[in-house]
Coordinates of C-alpha atoms (C1' of nucleotides) in Angstrom, one line a residue:
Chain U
X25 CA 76.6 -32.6 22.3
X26 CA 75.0 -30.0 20.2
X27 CA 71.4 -29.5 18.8
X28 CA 70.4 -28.7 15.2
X29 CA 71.8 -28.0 11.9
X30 CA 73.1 -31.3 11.0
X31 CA 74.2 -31.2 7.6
X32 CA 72.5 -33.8 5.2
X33 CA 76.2 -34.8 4.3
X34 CA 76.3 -36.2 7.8
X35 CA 72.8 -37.7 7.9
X36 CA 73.2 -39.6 4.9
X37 CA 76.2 -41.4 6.4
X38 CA 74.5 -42.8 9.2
X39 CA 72.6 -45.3 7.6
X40 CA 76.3 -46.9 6.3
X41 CA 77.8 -46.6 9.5
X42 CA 74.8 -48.3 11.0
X43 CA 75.2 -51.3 8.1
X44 CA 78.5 -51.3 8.6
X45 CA 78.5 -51.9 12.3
X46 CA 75.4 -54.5 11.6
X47 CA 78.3 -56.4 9.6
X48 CA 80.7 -55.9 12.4
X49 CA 78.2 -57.1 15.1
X50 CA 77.8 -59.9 13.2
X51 CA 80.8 -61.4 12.9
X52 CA 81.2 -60.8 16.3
X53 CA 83.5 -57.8 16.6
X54 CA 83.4 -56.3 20.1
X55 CA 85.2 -53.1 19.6
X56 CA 85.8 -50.8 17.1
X57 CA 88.6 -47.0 16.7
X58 CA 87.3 -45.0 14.2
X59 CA 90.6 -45.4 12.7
X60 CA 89.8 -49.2 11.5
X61 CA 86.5 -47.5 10.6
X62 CA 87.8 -45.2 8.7
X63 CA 90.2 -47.4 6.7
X64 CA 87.7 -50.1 6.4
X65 CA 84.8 -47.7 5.2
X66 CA 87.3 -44.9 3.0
X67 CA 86.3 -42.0 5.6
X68 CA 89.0 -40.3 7.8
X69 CA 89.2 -41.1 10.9
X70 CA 88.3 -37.3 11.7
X71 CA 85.2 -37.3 9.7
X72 CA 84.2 -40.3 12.0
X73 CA 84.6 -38.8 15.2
X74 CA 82.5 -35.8 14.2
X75 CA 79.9 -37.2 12.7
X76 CA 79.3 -38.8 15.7
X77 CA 80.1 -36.1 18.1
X78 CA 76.9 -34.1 16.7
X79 CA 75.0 -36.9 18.3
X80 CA 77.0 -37.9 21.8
X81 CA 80.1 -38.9 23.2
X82 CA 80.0 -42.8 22.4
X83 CA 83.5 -43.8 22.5
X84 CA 86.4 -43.8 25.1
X85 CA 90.0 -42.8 25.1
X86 CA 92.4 -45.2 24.5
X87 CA 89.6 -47.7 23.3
X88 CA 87.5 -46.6 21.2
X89 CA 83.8 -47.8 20.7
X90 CA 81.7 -50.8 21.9
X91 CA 80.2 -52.1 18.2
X92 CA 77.1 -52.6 20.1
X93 CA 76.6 -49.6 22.0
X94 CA 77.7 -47.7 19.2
X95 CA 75.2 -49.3 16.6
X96 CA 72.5 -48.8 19.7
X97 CA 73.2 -45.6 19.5
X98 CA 72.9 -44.9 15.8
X99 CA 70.0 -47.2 15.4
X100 CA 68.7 -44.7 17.8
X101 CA 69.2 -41.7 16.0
X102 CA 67.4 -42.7 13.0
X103 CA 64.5 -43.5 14.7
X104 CA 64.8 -46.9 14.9
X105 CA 64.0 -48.0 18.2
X106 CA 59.7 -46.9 18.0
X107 CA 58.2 -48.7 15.5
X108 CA 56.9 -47.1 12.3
X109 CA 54.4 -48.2 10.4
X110 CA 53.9 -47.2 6.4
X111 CA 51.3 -47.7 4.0
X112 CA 51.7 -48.0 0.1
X113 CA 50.0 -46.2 -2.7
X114 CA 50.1 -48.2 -6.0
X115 CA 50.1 -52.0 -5.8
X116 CA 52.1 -52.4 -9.2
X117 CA 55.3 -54.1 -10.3
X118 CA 57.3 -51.7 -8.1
X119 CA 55.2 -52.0 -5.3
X120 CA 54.8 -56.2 -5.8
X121 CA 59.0 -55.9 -5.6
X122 CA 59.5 -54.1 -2.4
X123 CA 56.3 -55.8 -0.3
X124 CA 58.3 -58.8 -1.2
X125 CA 61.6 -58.1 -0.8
X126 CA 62.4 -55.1 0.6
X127 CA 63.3 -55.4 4.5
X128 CA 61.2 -52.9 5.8
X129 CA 61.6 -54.2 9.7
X130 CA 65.5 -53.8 9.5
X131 CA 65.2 -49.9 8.6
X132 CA 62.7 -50.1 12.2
X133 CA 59.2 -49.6 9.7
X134 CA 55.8 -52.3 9.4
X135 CA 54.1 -52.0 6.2
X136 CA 50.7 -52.5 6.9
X137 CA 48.5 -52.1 3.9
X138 CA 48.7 -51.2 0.4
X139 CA 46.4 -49.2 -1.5
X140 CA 45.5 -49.5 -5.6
X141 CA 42.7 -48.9 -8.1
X142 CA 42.9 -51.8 -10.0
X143 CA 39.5 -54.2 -8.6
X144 CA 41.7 -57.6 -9.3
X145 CA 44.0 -56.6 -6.8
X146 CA 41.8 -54.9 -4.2
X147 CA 41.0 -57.5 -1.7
X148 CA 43.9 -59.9 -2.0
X149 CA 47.2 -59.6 0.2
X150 CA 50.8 -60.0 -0.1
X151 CA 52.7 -61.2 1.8
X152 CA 50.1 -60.7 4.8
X153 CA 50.3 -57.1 3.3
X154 CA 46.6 -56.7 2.6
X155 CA 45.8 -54.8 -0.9
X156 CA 43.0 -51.9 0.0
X157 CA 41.2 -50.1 -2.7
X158 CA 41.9 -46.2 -2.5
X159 CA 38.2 -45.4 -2.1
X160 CA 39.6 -46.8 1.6
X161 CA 42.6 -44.4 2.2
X162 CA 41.5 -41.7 4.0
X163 CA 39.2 -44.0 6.4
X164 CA 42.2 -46.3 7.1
X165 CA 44.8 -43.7 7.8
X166 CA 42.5 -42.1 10.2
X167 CA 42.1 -45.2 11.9
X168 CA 45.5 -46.3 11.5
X169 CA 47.4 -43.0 11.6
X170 CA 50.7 -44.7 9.5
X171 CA 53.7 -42.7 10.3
X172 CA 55.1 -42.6 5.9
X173 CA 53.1 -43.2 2.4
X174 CA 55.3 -45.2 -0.1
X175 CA 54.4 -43.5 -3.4
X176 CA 54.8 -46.4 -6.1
X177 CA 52.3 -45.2 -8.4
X178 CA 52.2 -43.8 -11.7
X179 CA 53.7 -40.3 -12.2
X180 CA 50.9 -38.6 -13.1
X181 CA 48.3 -39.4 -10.1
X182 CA 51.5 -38.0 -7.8
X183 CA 50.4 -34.4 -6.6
X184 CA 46.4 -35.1 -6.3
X185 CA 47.6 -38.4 -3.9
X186 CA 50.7 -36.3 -2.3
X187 CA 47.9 -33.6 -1.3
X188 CA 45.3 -36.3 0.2
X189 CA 47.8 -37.9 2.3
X190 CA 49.0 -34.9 3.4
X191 CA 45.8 -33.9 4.2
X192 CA 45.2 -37.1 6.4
X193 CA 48.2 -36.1 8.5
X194 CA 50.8 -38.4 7.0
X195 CA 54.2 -37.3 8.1
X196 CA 56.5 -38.8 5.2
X197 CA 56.7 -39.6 2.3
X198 CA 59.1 -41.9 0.6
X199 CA 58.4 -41.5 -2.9
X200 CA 59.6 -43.4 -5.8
X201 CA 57.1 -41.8 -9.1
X202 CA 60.1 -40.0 -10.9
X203 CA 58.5 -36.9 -10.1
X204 CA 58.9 -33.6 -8.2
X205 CA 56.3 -33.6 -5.8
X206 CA 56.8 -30.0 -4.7
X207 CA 53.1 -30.1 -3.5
X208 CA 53.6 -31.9 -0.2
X209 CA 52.8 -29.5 2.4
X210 CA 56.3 -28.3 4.0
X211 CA 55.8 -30.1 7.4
X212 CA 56.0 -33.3 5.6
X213 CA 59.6 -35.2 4.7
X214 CA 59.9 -36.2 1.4
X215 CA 62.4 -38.8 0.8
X216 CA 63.2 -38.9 -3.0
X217 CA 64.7 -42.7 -4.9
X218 CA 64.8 -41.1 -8.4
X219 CA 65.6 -44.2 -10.7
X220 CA 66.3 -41.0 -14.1
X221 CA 68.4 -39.6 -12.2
X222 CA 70.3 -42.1 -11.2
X223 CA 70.8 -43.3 -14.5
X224 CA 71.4 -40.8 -16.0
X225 CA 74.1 -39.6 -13.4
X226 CA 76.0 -43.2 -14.6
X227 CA 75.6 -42.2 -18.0
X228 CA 77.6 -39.2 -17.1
X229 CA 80.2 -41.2 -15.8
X230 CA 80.0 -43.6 -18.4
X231 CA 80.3 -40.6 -21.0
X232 CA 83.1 -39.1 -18.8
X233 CA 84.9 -41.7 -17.8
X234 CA 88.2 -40.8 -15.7
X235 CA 91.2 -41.7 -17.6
X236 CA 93.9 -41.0 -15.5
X237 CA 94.2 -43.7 -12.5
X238 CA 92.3 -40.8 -10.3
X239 CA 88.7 -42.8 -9.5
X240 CA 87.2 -44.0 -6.3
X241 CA 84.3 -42.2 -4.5
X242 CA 82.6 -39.8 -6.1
X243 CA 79.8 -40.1 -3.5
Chain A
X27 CA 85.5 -24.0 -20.9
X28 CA 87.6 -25.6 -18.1
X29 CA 88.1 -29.6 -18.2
X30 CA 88.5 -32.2 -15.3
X31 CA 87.7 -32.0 -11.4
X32 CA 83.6 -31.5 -11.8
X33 CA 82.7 -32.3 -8.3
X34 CA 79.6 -35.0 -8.2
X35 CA 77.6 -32.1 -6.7
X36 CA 77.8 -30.6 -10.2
X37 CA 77.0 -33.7 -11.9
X38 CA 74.0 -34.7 -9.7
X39 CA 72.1 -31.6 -11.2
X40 CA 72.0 -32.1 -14.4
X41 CA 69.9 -34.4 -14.7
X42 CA 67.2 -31.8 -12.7
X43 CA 68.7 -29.2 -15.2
X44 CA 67.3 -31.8 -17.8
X45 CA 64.5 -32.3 -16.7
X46 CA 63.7 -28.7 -15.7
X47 CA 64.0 -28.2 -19.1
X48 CA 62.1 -30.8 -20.6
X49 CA 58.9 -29.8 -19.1
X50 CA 60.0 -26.1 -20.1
X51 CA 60.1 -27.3 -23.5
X52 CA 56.8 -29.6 -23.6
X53 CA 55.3 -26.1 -22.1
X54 CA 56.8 -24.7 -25.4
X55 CA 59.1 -21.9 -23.5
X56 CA 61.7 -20.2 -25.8
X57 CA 64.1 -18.8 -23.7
X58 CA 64.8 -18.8 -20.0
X59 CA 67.3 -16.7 -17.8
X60 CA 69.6 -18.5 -15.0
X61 CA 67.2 -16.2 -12.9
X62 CA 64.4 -17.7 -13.5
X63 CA 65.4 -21.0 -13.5
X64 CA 66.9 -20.4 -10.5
X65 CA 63.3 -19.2 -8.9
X66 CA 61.7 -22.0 -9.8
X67 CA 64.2 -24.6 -9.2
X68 CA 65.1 -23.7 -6.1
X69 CA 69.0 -22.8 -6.8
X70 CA 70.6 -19.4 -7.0
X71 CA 71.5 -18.0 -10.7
X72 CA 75.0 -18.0 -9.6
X73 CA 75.2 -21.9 -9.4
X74 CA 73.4 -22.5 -12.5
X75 CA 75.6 -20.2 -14.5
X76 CA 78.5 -21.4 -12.5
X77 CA 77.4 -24.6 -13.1
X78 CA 76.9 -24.7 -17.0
X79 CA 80.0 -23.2 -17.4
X80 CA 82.0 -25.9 -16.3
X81 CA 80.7 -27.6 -20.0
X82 CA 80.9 -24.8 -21.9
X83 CA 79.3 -21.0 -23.1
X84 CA 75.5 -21.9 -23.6
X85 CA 74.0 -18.7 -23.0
X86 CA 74.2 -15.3 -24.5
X87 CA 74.2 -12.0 -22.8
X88 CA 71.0 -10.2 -22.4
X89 CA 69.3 -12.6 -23.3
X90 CA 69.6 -15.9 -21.3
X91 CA 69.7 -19.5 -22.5
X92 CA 68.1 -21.2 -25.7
X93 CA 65.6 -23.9 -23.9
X94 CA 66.0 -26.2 -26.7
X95 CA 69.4 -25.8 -27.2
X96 CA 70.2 -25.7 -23.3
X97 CA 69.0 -29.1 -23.5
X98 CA 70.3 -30.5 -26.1
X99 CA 73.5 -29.2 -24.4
X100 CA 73.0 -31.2 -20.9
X101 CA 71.6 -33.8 -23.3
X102 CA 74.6 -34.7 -24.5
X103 CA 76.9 -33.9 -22.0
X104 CA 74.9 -36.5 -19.7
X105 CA 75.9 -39.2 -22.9
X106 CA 72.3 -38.7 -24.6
X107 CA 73.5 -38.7 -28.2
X108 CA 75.1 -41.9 -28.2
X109 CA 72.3 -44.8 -28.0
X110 CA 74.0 -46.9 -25.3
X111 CA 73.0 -50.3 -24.5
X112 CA 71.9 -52.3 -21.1
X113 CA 71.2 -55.9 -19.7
X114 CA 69.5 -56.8 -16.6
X115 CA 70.6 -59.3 -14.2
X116 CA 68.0 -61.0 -12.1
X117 CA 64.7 -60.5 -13.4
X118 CA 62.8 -60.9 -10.5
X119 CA 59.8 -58.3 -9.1
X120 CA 62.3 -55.4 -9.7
X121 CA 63.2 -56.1 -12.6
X122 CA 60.1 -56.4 -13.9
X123 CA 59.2 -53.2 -12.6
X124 CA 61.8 -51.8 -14.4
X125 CA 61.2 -53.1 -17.8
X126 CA 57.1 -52.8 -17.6
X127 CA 57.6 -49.4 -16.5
X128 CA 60.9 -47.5 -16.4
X129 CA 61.5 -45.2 -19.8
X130 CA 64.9 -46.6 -20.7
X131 CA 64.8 -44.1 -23.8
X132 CA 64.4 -41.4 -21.9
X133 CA 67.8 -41.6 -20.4
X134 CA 69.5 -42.9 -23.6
X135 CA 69.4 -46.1 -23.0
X136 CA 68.4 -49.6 -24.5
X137 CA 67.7 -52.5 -22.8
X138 CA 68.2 -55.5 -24.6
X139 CA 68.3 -58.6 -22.6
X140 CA 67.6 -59.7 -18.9
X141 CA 68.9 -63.0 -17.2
X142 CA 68.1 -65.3 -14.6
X143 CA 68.3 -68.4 -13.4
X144 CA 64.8 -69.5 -13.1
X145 CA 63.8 -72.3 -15.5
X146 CA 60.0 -71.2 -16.0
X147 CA 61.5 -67.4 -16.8
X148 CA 64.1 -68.6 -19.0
X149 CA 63.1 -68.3 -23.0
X150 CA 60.0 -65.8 -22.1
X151 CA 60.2 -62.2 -22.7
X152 CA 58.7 -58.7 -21.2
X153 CA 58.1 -56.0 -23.4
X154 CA 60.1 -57.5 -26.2
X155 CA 63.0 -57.8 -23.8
X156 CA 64.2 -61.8 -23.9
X157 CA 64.8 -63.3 -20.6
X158 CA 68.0 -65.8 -20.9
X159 CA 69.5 -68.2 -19.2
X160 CA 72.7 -67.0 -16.8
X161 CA 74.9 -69.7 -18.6
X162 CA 74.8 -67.4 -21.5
X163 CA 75.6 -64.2 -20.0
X164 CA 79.4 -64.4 -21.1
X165 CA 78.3 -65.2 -24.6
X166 CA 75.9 -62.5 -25.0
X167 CA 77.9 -59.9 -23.4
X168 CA 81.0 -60.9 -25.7
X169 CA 78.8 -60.9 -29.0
X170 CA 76.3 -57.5 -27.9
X171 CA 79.2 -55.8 -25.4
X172 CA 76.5 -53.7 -23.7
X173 CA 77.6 -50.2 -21.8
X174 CA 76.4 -51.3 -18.8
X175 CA 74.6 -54.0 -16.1
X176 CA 71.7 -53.7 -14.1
X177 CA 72.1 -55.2 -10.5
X178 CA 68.5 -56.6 -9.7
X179 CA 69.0 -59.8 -8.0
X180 CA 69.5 -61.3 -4.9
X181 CA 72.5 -59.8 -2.8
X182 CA 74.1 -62.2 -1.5
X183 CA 75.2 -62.7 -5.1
X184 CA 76.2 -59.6 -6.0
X185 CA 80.3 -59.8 -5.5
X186 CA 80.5 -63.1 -8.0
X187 CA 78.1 -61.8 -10.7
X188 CA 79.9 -58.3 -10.8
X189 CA 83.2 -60.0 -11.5
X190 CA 81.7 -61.7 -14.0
X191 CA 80.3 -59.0 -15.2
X192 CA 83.4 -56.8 -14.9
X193 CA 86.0 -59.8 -16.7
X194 CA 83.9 -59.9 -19.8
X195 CA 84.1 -56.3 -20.2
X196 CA 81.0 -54.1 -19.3
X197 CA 81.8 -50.3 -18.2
X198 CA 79.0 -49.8 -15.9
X199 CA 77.2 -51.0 -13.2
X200 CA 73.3 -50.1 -11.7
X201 CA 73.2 -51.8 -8.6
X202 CA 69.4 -52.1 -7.3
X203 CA 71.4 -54.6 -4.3
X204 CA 71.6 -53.0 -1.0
X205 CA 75.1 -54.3 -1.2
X206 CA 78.0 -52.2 -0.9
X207 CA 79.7 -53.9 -4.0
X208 CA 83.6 -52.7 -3.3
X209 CA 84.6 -56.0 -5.4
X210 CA 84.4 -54.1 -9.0
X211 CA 87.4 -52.7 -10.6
X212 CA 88.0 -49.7 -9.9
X213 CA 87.8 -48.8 -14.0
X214 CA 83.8 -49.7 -13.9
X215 CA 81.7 -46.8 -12.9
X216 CA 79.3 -47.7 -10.3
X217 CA 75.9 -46.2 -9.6
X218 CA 73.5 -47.6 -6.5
X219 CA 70.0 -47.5 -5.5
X220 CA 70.2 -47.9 -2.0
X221 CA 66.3 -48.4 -0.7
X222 CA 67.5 -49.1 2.6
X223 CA 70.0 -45.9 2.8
X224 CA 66.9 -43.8 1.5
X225 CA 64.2 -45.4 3.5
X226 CA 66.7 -44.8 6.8
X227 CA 67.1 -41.7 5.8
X228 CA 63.7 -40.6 6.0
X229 CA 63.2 -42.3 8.9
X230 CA 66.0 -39.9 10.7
X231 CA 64.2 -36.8 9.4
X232 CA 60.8 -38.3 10.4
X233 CA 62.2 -38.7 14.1
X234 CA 63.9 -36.0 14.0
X235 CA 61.7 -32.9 12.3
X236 CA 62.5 -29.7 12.6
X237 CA 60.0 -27.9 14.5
X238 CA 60.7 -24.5 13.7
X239 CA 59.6 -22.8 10.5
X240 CA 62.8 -23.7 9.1
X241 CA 62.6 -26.8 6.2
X242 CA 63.3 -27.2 2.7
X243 CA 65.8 -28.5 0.6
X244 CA 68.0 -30.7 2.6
X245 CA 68.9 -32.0 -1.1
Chain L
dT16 C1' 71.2 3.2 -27.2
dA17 C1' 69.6 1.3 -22.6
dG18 C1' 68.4 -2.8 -20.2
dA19 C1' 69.2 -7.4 -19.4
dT20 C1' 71.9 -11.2 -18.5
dT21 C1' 75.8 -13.7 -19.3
dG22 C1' 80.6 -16.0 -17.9
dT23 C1' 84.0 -15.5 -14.6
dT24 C1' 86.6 -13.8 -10.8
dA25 C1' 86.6 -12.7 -5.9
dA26 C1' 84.3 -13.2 -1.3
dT27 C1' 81.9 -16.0 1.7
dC28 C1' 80.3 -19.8 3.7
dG29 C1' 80.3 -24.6 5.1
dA30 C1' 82.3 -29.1 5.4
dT31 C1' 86.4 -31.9 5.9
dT32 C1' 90.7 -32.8 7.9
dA33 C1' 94.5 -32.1 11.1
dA34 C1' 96.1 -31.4 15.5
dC35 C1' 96.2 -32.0 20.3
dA36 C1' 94.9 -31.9 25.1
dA37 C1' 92.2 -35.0 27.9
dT38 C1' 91.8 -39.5 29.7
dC39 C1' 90.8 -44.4 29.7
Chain W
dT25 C1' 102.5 -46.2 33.9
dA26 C1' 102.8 -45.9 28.7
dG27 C1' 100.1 -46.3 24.7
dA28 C1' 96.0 -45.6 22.4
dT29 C1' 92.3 -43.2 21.1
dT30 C1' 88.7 -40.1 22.0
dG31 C1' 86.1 -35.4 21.6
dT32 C1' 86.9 -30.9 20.1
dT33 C1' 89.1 -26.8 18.5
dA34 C1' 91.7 -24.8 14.8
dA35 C1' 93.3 -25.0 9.9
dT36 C1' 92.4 -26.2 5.4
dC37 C1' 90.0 -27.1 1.6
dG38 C1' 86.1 -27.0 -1.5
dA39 C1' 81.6 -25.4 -2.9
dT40 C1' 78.3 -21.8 -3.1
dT41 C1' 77.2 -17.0 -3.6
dA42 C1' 78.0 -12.3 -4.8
dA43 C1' 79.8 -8.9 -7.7
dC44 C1' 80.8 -7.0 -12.0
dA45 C1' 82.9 -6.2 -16.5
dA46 C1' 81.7 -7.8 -21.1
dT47 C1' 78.3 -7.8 -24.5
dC48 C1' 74.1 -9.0 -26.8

DNA sequence: TAGATTGTTAATCGATTAACAATC
DNA sequence: TAGATTGTTAATCGATTAACAATC
């Protein structure tokens, strides 16, 4: 059981592990080796174990893991067992989509308001999600104190908002304006979804398609 | 000018390298050195030369890289010269999102159509883009054969609409589900936008900050 | 020409995989 | 007990960085 300097490569794989065990747990599978893992999920069996040894000692010879435990444990890590609480800034199409669909209580956050310029919106709710107008922000953050800011705005409003949040003592941000925000103060965690650079990554692939029967996984 | 075996750590900057250079560009920069790029990117020269050379000889000695050139370089290396052509499946909140606001164009592509199977959606159109019925998605995909499919429906559909999608021929997939989608054929490329992988991903670092001086880039 | 900066090869660093003793 | 499987250490593999000859 070390400390510190977990590689991202590792942190990004606990959020499959934990889906994946959510899938095991629900259909009732009691125990799991990270050899089924492995072969189930395309990891070795070694990268398994270590990935998880950074964190604890969860399994047992001879057995291997307790699905539940083990996704206890992981849910855990990521924060999942204190409650979080986010706010969103820009009530548009993007932000419509995710107060309505998105899951937020299954990745262990409560999005509790939402925050936009536009005075049609201001006032109304969504899905119990109330929509605020950003005259409000700072006066309900300090009264609120929300953990993340969910950046769903347009691009260009992204540094002045980044640098008012941060300076309201918000501790994340997840941000979805296809921009850089290099701004946010450095004690703040910036979680980038990048929708350009997504696509255009597929239209790599798409351009350089692998001909040979090589494929799979390319992460 | 090597071929082949470009690991996806390569590929994922490019499109920063593009963009990089866009803005460079719109600033009306000439010429920049791997050096500089590298100070304000965040990367060392080394990697950016290393990197561009995988694609080719783009610079010139003494003097550094062309910015417009550079880019058309990356431009097309990403599949930017060929106009390439999408369709949208489920055109829920999303997917509205995406076709009010996302710049197709900008990453060389055109969307053409979106389907669903909602009756009061069915025959409208957003931003020129026709929503049609899903009974016609086999007929319009044989007579327009777009490049790729945009995942932005429900997921518990996702397995039968990608082999639908993947018998009548389209090359790749943008999957907005939070779905794994192993189901595709292993010759369509296949490019996710995992919210909840990102949003439990922040929520790790959130719990989990690193309280020395130490941050940055954990990429 | 002298200075700058490339493309590339070699060195280093880090991440993944294999091996195995410990043990349930 | 014998078989299975862990946690961890060592070996390998791959990616990043440093160094430098080539040359604009």
């Amino acid at each position: 059981m070390k400390k510190l300097k977990i590689s991202a490569n590792v942190i990004r794989r606990l959020p499959r592990y934990l889906q994946y065990l959510d899938r095991l747990q629900d259909a009732g599978v009691v125990r799991i080796s990270s050899g089924e893992m492995g072969r189930q999920m395309g990891f070795t069996a070694s990268q398994i174990r270590q990935d998880f040894s950074y964190f604890g000692e969860f399994g047992q010879q001879g057995y291997g893991y307790n699905v539940e435990t083990l996704r206890r444990e992981i849910a855990d890590i990521l924060g999942m067992s204190r409650l979080r609480t986010a706010v969103m800034i820009g009530a548009g199409n993007l932000g419509h989509a995710l107060m309505r669909n998105f899951h937020f209580a299954e990745c262990g956050f409560q999005l509790t308001a939402a925050f936009d310029v536009d005075p049609v919106m201001i006032g109304t709710a969504v899905r119990d999600i109330p929509i605020l107008s950003m005259d409000a922000l700072e006066s309900y953050i300090a009264a609120n104190s929300p953990d993340v800011a969910i950046l769903t705005l347009p691009g260009n409003q992204v540094e002045t908002v980044a640098r008012r949040l941060a300076d309201c003592g918000v501790r994340g941000i997840w941000n979805f304006t296809n921009e850089e925000l290099k701004s946010a103060r450095e004690d703040i965690v910036v979680e980038n979804v990048n929708f350009s650079d997504s696509l255009l990554t597929l239209g790599y692939y798409l351009a350089n398609r692998r001909n040979g029967s090589e494929q799979e996984d390319r992460n």
